[in-house]
XYZ file of C-alpha atoms in Angstrom:
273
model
C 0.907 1.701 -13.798
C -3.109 1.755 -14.207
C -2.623 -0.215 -16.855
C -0.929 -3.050 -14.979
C -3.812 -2.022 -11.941
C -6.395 -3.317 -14.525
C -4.752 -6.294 -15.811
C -3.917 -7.071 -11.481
C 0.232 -7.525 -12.388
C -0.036 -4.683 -9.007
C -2.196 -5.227 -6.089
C -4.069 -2.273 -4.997
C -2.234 -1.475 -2.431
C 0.768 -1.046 -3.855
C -1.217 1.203 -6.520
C -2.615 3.673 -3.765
C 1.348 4.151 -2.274
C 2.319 4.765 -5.665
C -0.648 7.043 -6.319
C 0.130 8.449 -2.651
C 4.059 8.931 -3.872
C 3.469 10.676 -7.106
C 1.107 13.421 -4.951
C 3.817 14.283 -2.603
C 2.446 12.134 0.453
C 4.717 10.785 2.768
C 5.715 8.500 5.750
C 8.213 11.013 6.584
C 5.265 13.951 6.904
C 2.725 13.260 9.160
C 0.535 16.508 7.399
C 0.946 14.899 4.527
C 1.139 11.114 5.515
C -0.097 8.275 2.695
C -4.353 7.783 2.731
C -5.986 4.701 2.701
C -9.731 4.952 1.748
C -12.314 2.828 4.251
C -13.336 -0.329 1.945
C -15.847 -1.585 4.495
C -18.694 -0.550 5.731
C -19.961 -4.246 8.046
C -17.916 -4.075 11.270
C -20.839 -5.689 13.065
C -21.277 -9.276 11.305
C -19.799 -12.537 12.549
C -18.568 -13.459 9.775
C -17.044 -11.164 6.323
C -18.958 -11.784 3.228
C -16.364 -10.019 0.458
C -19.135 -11.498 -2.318
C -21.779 -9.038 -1.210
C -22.137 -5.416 -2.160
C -23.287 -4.341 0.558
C -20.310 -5.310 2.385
C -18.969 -2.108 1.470
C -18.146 1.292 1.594
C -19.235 3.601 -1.639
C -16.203 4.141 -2.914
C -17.722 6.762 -5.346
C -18.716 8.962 -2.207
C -16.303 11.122 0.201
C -17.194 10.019 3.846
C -19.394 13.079 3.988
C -21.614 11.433 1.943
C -22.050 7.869 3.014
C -25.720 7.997 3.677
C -28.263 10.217 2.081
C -29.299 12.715 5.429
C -25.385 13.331 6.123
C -24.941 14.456 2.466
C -27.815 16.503 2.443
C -26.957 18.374 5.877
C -23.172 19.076 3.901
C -24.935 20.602 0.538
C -27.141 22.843 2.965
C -23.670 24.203 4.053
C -21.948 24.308 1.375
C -25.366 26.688 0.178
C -25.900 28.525 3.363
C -22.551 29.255 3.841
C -22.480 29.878 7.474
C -21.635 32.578 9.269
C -19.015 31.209 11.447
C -17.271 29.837 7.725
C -14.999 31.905 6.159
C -15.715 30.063 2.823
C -17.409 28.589 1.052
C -17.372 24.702 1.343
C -18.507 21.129 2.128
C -15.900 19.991 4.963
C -14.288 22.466 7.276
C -11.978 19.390 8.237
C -9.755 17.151 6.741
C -10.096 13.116 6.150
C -6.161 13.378 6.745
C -4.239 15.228 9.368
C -1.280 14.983 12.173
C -3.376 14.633 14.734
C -5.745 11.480 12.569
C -2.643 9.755 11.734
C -1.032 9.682 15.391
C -4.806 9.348 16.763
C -4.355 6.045 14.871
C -0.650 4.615 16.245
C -1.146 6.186 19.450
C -0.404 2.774 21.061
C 3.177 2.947 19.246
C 6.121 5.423 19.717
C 7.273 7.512 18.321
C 3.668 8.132 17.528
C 2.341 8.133 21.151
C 4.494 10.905 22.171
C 3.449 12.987 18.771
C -0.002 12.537 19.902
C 0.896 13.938 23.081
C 2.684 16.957 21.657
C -0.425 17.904 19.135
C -2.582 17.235 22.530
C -0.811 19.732 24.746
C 1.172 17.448 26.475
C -1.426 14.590 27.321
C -3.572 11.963 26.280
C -6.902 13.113 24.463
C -10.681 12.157 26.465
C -10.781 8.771 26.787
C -13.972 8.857 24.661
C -12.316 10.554 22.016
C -9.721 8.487 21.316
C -8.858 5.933 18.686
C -10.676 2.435 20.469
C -12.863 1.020 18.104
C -12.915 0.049 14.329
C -16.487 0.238 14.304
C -17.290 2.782 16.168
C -14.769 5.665 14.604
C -16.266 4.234 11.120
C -19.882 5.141 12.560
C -18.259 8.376 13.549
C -16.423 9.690 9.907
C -19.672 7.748 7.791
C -22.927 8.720 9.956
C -22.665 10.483 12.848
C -20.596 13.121 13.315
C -20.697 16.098 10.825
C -16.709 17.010 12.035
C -15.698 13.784 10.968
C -14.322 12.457 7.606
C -11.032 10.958 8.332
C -10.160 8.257 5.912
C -7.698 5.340 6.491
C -3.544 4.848 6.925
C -1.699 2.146 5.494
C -1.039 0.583 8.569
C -4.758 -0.172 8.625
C -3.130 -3.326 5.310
C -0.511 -4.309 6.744
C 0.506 -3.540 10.686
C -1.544 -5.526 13.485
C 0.972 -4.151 15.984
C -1.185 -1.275 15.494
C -3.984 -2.200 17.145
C -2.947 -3.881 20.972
C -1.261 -1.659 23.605
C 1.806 -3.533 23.964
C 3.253 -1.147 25.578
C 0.398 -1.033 28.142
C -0.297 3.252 28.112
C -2.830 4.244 30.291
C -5.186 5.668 27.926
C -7.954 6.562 30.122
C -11.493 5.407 30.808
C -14.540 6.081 28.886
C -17.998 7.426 30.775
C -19.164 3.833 30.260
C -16.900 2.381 32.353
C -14.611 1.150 29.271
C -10.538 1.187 30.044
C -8.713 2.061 27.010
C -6.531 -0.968 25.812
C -6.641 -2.846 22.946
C -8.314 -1.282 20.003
C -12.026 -3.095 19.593
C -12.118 -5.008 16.878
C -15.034 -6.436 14.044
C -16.758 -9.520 15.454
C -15.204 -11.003 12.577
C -11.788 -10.506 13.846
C -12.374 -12.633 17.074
C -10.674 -10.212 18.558
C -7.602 -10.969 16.611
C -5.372 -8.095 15.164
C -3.540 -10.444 12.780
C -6.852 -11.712 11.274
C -8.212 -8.288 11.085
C -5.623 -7.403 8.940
C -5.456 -10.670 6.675
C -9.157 -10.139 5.956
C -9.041 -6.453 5.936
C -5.901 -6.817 3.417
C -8.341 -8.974 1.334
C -11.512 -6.971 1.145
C -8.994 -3.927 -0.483
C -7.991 -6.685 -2.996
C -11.390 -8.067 -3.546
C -12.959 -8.086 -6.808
C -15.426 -5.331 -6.066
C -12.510 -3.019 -4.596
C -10.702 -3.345 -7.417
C -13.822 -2.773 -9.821
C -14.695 0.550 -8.043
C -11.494 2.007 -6.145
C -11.301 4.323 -9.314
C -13.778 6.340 -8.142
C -12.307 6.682 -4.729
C -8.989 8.025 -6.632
C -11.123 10.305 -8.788
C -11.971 11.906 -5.437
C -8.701 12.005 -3.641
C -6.441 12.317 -6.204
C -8.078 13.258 -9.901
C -10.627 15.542 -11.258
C -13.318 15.418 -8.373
C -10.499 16.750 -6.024
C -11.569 20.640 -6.874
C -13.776 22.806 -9.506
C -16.940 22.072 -10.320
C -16.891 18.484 -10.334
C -16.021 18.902 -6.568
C -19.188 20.797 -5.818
C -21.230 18.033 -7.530
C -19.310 15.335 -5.973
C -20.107 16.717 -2.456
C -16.337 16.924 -1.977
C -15.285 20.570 -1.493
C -12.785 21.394 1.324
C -12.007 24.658 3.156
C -9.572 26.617 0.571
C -6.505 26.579 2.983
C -6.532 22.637 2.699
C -5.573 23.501 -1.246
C -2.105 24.264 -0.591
C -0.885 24.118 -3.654
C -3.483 26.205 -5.006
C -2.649 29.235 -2.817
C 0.533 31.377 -3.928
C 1.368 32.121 -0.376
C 4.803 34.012 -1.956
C 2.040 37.129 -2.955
C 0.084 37.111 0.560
C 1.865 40.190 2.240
C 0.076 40.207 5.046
C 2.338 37.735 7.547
C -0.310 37.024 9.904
C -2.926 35.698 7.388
C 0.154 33.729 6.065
C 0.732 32.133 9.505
C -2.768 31.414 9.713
C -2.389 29.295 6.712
C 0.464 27.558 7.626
C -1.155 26.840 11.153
C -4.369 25.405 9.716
C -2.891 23.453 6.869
C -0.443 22.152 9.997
C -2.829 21.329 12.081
C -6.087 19.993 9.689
C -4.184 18.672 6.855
C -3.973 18.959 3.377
C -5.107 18.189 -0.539
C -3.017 15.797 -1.915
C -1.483 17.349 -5.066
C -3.678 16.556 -8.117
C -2.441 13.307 -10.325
């Protein structure tokens, strides 16, 4: 299958569902729902310029270490190990979860009522929730150090995705902003089926397909854990390793609930590949 990546008889998205398949991921499992990498990193230009580098995302970085003062702030914890961390680690959340994935299709059922559920019954703080491309990319890149989500699927192929059809009252930001429609690039115009065509085309570009290895290496392959992890900036809590924890020999039943509970609620490692 890599060898038909490299000679493009696949596009790459259909390589990342198969790479998604073969670890155990799943449209049927929202803890362990298919991940999409960001491929972007210009959601502020008028118009998309897929021949520039600098048009996007380092694909040979986790989102924890998209620019050089986040990454540093991540290796000082990962040294320091805190004293409210249990272990030692980069990220003490998940670029994949239950609650990112519905976060995302909130504006669609059934996933608008899952988001409820995970919420305690009710919509999230209006400034909290899912409403701009740019802005939750400045959040999981730059500026907030509990943020790393990565991407869905949905983010190639749905534009449904994106417009509250079915007109939920989301809430209203301190700014004054109703929730709606999700905000979109300026060069979208504001138009869910062009986001997607051109969104769909920067993961197929030339310099996606030149670098997405890395991004695998990192999800899926040998940066994943170990010591290429740790110099990779890309270690995770041990209880997002579920495969790697026998939880048949932990006696102790409420240290195994814990486990269950966190890998439930903050996600999970896809299995190695």
């Amino acid at each position: 299958c890599f060898l038909s990546l490299q000679k493009r008889e696949i596009s790459n998205f259909d390589y990342l569902m198969y790479l998604n398949t073969l670890a155990g991921r799943s449209y049927n499992d929202y803890m362990q729902y298919p991940v999409f990498p960001w491929v972007l990193a210009d959601y502020h230009s008028e118009t998309l310029n897929l021949s520039n580098p600098h048009t996007f995302r380092d694909l040979s970085k986790p989102m924890g270490a998209q620019t050089v003062e986040r990454k540093h702030k991540f290796i000082q914890r990962f040294n320091e190990v805190e004293k409210n961390l249990s272990a030692q680690c980069h990220y003490c959340t998940h670029y994949s979860s239950a609650i990112i994935v519905a976060s995302y299709l909130v504006r669609m059922e059934p996933f608008t009522q899952t988001f409820c559920s995970l919420q305690g019954g009710s919509f999230d703080v209006a400034d909290r929730m899912f409403h701009s491309v740019k802005s939750t990319w400045e959040s999981a890149s730059r500026d907030n150090m509990s943020d790393v989500r990565e991407l869905i699927p949905e983010f190639f192929y749905l534009p449904e995705f994106l417009t509250n059809a079915n007109h939920f009252e989301l809430g209203c930001m301190q700014d004054g902003t109703v929730l709606g429609d999700v905000q979109l690039p300026p060069w979208a115009d504001g138009d869910p089926h062009k986001f997607i065509l051109l969104h769909r085309q920067a993961l197929e570009s030339d310099y996606v397909s030149a670098h997405l290895h890395r991004w695998i290496d990192l999800i899926f392959g040998h940066k994943q854990h170990g010591s290429a992890a740790v110099e990779a900036v890309n270690t995770y809590h041990p209880y997002f390793y579920g495969d790697k924890m026998d939880l048949n020999n932990i006696k102790d039943p409420l240290i195994k609930s814990t486990i269950l509970g966190f890998i439930s609620n903050f996600g999970q490692i896809p299995k190695q590949v």
